[in-house]
mmCIF file of C-alpha atoms in Angstrom:
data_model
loop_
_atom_site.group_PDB
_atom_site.id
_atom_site.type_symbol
_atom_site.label_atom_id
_atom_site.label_comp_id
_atom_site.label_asym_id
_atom_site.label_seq_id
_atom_site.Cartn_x
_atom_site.Cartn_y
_atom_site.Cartn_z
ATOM 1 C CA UNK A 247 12.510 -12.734 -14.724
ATOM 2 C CA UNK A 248 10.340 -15.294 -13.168
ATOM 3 C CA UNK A 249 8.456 -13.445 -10.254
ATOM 4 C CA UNK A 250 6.266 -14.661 -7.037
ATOM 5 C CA UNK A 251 3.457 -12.266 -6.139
ATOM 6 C CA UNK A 252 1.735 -12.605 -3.034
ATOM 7 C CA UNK A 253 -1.463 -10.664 -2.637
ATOM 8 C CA UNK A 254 -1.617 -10.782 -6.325
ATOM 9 C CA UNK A 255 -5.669 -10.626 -7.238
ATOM 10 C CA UNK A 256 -6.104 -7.484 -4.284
ATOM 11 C CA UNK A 257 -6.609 -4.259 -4.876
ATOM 12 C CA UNK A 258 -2.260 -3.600 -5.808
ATOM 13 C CA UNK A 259 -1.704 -7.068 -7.441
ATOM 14 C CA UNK A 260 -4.179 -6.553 -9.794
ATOM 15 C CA UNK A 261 -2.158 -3.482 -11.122
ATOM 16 C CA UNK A 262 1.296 -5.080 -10.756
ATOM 17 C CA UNK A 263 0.912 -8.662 -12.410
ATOM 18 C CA UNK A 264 0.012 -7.147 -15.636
ATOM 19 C CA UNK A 265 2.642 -4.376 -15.485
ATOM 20 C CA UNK A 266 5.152 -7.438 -14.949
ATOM 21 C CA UNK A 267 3.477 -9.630 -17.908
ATOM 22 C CA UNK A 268 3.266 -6.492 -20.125
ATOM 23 C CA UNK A 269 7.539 -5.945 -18.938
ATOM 24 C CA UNK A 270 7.841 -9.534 -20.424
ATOM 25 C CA UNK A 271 8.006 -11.150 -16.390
ATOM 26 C CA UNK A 272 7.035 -14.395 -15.585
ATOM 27 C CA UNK A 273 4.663 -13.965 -12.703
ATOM 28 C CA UNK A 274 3.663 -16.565 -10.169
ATOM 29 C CA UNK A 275 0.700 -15.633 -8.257
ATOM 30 C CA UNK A 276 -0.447 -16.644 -4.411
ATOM 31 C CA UNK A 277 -4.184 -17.462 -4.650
ATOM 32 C CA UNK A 278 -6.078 -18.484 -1.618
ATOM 33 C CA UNK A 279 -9.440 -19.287 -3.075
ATOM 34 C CA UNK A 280 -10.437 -20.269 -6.258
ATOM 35 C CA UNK A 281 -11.427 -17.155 -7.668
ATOM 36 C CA UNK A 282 -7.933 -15.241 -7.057
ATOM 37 C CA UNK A 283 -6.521 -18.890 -8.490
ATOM 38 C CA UNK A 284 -8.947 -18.261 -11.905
ATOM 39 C CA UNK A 285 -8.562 -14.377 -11.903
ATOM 40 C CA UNK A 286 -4.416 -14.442 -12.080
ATOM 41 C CA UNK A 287 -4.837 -17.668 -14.352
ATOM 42 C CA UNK A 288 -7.071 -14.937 -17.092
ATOM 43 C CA UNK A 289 -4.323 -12.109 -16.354
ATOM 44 C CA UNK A 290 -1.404 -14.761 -17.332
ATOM 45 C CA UNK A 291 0.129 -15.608 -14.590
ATOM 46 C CA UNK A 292 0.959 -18.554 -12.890
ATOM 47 C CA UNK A 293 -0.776 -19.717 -9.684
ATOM 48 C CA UNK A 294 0.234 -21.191 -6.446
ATOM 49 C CA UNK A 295 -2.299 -22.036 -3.712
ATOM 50 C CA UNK A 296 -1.818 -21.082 -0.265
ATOM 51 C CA UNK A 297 -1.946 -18.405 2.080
ATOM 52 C CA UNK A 298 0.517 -16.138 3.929
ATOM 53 C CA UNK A 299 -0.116 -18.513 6.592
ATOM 54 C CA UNK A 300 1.542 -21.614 4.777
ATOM 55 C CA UNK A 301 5.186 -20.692 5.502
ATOM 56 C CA UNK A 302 6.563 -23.593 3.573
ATOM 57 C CA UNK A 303 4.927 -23.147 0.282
ATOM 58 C CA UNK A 304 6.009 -19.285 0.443
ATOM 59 C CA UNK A 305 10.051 -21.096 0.411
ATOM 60 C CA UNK A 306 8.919 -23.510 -2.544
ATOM 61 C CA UNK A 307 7.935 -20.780 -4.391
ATOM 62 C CA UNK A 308 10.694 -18.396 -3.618
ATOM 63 C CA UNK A 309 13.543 -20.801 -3.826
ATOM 64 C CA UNK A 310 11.970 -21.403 -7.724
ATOM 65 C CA UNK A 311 11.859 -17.622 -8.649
ATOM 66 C CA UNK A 312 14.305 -14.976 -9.378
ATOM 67 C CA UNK A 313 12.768 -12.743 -7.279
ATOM 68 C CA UNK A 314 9.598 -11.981 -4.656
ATOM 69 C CA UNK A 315 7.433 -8.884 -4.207
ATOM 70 C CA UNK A 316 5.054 -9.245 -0.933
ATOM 71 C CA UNK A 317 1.778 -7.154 -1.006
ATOM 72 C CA UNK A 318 -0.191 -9.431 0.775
ATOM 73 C CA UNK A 319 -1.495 -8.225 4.272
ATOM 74 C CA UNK A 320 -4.008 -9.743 6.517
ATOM 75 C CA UNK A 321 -6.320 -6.358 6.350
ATOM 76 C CA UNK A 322 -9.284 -8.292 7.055
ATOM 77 C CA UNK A 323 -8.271 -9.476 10.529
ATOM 78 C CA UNK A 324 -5.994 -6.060 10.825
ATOM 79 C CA UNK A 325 -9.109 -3.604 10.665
ATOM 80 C CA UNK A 326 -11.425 -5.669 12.509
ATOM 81 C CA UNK A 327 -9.537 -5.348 15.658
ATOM 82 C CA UNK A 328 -6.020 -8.091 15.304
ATOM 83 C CA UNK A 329 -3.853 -5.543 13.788
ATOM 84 C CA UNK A 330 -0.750 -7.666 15.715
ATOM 85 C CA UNK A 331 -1.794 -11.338 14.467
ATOM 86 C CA UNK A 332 -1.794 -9.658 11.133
ATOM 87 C CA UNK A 333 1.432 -8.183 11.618
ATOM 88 C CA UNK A 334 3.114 -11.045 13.354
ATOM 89 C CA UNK A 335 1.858 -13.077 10.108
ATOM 90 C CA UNK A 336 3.263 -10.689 7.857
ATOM 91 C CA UNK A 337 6.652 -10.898 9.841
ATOM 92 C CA UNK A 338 7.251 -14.933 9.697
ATOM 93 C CA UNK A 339 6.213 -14.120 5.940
ATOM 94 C CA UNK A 340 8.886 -12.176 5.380
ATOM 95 C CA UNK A 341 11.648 -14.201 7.627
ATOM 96 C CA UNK A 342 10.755 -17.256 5.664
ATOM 97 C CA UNK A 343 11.111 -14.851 2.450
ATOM 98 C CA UNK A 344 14.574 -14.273 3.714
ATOM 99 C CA UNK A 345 15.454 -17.466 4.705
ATOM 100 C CA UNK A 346 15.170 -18.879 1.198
ATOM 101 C CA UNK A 347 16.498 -15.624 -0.600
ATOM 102 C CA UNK A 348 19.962 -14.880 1.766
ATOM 103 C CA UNK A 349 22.930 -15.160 -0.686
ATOM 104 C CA UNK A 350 21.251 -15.041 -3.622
ATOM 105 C CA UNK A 351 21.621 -11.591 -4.578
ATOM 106 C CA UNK A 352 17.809 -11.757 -6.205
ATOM 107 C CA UNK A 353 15.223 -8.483 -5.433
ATOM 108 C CA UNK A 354 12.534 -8.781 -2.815
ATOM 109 C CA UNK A 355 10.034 -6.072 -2.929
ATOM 110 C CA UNK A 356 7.990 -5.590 0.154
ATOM 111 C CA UNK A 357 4.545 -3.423 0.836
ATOM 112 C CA UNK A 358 4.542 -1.247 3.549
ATOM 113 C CA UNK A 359 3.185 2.284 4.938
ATOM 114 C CA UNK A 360 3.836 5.822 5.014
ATOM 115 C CA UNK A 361 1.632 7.766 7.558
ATOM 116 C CA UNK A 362 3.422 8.160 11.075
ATOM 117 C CA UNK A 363 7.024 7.741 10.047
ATOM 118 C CA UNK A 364 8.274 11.456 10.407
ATOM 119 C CA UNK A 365 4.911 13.086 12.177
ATOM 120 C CA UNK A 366 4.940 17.025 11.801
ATOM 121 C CA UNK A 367 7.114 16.769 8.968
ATOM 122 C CA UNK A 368 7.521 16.142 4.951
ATOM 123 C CA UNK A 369 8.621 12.720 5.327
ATOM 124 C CA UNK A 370 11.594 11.734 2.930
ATOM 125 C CA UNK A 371 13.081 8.066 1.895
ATOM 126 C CA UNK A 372 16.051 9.008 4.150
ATOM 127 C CA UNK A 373 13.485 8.387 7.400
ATOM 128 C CA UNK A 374 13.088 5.902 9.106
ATOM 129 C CA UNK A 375 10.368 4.711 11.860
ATOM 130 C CA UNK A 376 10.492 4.679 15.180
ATOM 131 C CA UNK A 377 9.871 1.012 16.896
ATOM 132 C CA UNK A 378 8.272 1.064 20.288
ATOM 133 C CA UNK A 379 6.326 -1.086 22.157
ATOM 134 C CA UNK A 380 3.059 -0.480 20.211
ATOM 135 C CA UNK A 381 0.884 -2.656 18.272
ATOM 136 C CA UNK A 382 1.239 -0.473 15.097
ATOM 137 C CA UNK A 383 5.368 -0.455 15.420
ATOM 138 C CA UNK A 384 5.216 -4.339 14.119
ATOM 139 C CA UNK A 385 5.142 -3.346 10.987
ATOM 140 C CA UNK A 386 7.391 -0.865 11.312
ATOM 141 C CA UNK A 387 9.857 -3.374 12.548
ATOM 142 C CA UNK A 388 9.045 -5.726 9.912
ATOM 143 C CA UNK A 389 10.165 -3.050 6.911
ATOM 144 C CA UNK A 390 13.012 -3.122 8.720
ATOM 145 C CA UNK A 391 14.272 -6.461 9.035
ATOM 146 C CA UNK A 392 13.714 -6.301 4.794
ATOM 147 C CA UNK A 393 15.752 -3.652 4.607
ATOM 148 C CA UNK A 394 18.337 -5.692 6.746
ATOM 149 C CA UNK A 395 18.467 -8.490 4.645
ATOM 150 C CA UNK A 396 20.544 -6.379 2.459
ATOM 151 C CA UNK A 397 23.445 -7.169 4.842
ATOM 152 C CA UNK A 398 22.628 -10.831 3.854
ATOM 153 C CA UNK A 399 23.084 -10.543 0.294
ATOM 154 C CA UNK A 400 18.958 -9.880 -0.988
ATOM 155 C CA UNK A 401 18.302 -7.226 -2.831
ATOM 156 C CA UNK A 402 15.942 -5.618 -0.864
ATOM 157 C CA UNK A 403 13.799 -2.952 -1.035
ATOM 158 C CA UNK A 404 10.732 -1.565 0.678
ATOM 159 C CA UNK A 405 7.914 0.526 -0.997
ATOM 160 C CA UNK A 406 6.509 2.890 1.436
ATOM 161 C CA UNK A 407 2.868 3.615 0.001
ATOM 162 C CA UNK A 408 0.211 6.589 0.355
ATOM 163 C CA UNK A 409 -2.665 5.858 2.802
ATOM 164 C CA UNK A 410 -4.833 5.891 -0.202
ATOM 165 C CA UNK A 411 -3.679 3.843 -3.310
ATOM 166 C CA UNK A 412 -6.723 5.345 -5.198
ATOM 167 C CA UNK A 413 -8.663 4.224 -8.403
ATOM 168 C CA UNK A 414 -11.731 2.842 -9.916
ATOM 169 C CA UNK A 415 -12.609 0.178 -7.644
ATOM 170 C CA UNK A 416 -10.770 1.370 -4.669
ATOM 171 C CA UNK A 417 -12.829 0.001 -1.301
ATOM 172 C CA UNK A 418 -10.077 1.398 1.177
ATOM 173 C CA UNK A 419 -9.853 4.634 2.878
ATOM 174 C CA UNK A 420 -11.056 7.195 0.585
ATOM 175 C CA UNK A 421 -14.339 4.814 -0.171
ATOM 176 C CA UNK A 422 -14.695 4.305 3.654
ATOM 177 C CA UNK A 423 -14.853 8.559 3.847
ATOM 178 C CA UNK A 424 -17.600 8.084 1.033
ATOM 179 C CA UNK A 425 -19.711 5.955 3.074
ATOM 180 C CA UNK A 426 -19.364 7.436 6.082
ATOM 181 C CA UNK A 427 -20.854 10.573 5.034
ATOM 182 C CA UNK A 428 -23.512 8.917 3.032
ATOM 183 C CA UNK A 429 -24.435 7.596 6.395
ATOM 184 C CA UNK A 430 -23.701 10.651 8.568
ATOM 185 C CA UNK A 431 -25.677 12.922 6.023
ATOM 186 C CA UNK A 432 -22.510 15.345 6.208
ATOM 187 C CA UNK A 433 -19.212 15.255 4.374
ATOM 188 C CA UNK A 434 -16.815 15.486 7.196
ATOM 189 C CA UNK A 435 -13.217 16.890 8.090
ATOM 190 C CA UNK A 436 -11.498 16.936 11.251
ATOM 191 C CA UNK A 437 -10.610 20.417 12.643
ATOM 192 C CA UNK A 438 -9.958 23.054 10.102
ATOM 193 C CA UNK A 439 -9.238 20.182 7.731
ATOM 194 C CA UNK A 440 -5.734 21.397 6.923
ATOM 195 C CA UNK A 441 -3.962 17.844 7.714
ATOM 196 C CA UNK A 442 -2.594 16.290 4.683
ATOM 197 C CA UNK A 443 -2.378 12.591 3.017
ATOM 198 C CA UNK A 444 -0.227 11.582 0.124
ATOM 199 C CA UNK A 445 -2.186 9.560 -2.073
ATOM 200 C CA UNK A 446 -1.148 7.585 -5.483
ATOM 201 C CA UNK A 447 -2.671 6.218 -8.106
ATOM 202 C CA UNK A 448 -2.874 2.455 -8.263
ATOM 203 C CA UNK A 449 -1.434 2.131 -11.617
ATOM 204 C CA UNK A 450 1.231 4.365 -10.756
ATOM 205 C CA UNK A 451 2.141 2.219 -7.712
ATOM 206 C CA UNK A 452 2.239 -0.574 -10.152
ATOM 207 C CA UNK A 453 4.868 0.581 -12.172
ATOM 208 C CA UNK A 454 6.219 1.859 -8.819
ATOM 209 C CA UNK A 455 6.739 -1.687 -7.776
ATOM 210 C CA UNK A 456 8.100 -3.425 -10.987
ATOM 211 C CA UNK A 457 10.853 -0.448 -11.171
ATOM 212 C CA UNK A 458 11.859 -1.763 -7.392
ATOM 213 C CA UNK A 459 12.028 -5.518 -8.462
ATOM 214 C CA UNK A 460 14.077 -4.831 -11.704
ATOM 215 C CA UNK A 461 16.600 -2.718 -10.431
ATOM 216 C CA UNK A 462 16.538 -0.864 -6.847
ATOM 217 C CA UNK A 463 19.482 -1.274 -5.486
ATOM 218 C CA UNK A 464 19.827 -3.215 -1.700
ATOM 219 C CA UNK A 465 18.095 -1.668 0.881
ATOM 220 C CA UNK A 466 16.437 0.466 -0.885
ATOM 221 C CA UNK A 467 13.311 2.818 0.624
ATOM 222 C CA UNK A 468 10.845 3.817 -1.984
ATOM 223 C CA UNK A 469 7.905 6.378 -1.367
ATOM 224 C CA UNK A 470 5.189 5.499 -3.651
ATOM 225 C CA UNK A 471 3.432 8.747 -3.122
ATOM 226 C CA UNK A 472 2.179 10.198 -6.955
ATOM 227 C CA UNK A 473 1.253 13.805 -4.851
ATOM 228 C CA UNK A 474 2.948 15.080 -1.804
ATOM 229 C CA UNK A 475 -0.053 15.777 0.304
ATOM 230 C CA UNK A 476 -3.686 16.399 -0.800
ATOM 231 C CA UNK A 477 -5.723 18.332 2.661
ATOM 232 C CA UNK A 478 -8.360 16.705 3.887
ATOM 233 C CA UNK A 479 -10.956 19.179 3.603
ATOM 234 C CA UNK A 480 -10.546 19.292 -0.292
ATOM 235 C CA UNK A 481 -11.232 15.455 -0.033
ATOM 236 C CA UNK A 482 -14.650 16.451 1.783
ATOM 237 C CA UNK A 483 -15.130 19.202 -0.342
ATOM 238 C CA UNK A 484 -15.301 16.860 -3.411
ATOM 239 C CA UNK A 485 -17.142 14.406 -2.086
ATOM 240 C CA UNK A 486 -19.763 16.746 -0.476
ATOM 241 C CA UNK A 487 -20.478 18.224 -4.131
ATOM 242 C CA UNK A 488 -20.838 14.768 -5.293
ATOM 243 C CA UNK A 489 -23.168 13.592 -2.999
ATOM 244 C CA UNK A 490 -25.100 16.634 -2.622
ATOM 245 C CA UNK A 491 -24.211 17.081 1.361
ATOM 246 C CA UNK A 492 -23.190 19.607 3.188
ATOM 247 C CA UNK A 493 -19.211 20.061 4.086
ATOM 248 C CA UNK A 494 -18.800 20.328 7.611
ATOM 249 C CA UNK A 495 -15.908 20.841 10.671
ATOM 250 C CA UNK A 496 -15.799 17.147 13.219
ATOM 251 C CA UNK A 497 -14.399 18.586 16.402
ATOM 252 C CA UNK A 498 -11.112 16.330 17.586
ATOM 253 C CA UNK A 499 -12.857 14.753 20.440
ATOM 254 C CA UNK A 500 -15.859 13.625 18.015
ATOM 255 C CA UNK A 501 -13.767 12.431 15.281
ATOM 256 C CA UNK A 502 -13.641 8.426 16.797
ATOM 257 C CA UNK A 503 -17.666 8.759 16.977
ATOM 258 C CA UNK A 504 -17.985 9.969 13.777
ATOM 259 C CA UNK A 505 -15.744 8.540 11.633
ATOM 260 C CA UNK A 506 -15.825 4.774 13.555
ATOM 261 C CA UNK A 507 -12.624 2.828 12.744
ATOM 262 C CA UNK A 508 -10.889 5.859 10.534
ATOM 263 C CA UNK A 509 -11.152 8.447 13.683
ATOM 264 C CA UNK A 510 -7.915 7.377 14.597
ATOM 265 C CA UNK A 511 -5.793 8.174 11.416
ATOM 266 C CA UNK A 512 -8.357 11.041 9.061
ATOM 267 C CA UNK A 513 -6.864 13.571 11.416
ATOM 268 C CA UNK A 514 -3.146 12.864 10.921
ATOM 269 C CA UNK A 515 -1.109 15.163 8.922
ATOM 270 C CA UNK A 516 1.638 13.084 6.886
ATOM 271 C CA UNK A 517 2.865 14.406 3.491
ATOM 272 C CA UNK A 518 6.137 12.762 2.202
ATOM 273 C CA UNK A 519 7.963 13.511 -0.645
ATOM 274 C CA UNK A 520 9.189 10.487 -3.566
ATOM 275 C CA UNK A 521 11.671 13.054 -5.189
ATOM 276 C CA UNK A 522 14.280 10.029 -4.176
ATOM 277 C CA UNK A 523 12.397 7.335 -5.673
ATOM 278 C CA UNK A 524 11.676 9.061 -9.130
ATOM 279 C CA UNK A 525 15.422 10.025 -9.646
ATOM 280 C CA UNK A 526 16.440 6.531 -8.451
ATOM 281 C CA UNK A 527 14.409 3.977 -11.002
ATOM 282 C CA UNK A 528 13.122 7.085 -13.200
ATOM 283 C CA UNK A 529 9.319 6.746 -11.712
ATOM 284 C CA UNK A 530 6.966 9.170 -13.441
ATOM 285 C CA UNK A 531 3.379 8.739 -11.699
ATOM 286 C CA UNK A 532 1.506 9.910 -14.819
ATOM 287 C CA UNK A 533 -2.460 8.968 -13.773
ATOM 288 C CA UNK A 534 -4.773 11.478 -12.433
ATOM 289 C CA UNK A 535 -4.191 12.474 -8.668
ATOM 290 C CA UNK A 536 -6.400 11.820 -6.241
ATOM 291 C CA UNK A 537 -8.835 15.036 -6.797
ATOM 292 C CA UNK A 538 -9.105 14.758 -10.328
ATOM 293 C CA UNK A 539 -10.125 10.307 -9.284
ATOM 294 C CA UNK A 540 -12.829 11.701 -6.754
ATOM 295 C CA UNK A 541 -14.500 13.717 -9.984
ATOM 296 C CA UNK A 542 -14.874 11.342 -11.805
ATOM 297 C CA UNK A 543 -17.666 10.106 -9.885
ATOM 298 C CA UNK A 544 -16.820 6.216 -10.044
ATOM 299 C CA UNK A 545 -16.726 6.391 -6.216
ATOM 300 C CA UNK A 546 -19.725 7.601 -6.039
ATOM 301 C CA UNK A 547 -22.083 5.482 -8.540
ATOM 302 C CA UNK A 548 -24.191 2.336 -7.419
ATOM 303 C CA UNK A 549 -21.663 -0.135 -7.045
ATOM 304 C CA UNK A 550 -19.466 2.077 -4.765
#
């Protein structure tokens, strides 16, 4: 199968091109600078220049494969305070996506989010988000219109993923919690800490998302969530012993001082379950959880 990958150098694509090369894929690659171009071209796969942006070169390159995962994601702009230009890219994206791929039948995989679908609850692939009139619901409403496109003949699917995708190299949420208390001087937890993320490892989500573009069927919702929920405090707890600081309690109403851009979300509680996922395409996360990651120290030494 001859597959486009778009964020394929970040953190994801850089665990799902070679689990497609190593499956005997094709892969074409999105590159927006010249190193992602050189990095995919010494993993194997093909490259195409552009961005997320260039709407027309996302068609070329769909129209000439048998089928598309999207992982790329305009975090940079997202976390730095245009979380809806990032999403409103990220929705033409995926309309042009489905403008090329309507009655072919051929799989298109796209990345999206767990935390906040089912709050107070295990969340299970049979949810599905709420879409309001907030900034953060764009996305929400974009996983939907993929799922939609089943109706159109694309084999569609969307892979919900754990807030932290974790692994050696990691620089997103869990690494963020790392700095934060190097520079607080305290490991810190929200409340009694209790609140719970799923987390998966990266190579697990890998496999996760080469499964989906092989065979899950139309309209498919995939959790790819290796553990269930892993508390918060534990996540401290670990990274306290690490760095030799003590483990304390952030009351609620301190939690956007202390933690900066994370106080909104390191307080949320949002397990969810991918018992539907692994019987569907047979996924068996088999790296270490996220725990087991945090000791051994690579987010900790002088490079993280």
């Amino acid at each position: 199968m001859r597959v486009f990958v778009t964020g394929a150098s970040g953190w994801l694509g850089s665990a799902v091109v070679p689990e497609l090369l190593d499956a005997g894929h094709q892969v074409v690659g999105l590159a927006r600078s010249d190193a992602s171009a050189a990095a995919l071209t010494t993993a194997g796969a093909d490259v195409v220049r552009g961005t997320v942006d260039d709407l027309d070169v996302l068609r070329e390159a769909a129209a000439s494969s048998d089928g598309v995962i999207h992982l790329a994601f305009k975090h940079d702009i997202a976390f730095s305070g245009d979380f809806r230009g990032a999403a409103e890219a990220d929705r033409r994206a995926v309309d042009a996506f489905g403008e090329v791929l309507a009655g072919s039948g051929r799989p298109f995989v796209l990345a999206s989010g767990l935390l906040g679908i089912a709050p107070g609850r295990t969340t299970t692939e049979r949810d599905m988000p709420a879409v309001d009139d907030s900034v953060f619901s764009l996305r929400h409403a974009t996983a939907l219109a993929a799922l939609q496109l089943a109706s159109r003949d694309v084999r569609s699917s969307v892979v919900r993923l754990a807030p932290t995708c974790h692994g050696e190299g990691d620089q997103g949420f869990v690494a963020a919690l790392v700095g934060i208390a190097r520079e607080r001087g305290v490991s810190g937890y929200v409340g009694d800490g209790a609140n719970r993320w799923p987390a998966a490892h990266r190579l697990d989500v890998g496999r996760l998302f080469r499964l989906a573009v092989e065979k899950a069927p139309a309209g498919s919702v995939l959790h790819g969530a290796g553990e269930e929920g892993v508390a918060i405090r534990d996540v401290a707890e670990v990274i306290g012993r690490h760095l030799g600081l003590p483990v304390v309690s952030v009351a609620p109403a301190d939690a956007a001082g202390h933690f900066s851009w994370l106080g909104g979300i390191v307080n949320l509680d949002g397990p969810a379950s991918s018992t539907a996922t692994r019987e569907l395409l047979d996924w068996r996360p088999s790296h270490p959880g996220l725990l087991e990651d945090l000791d051994k120290g690579h987010y900790f030494g002088p490079a993280a």
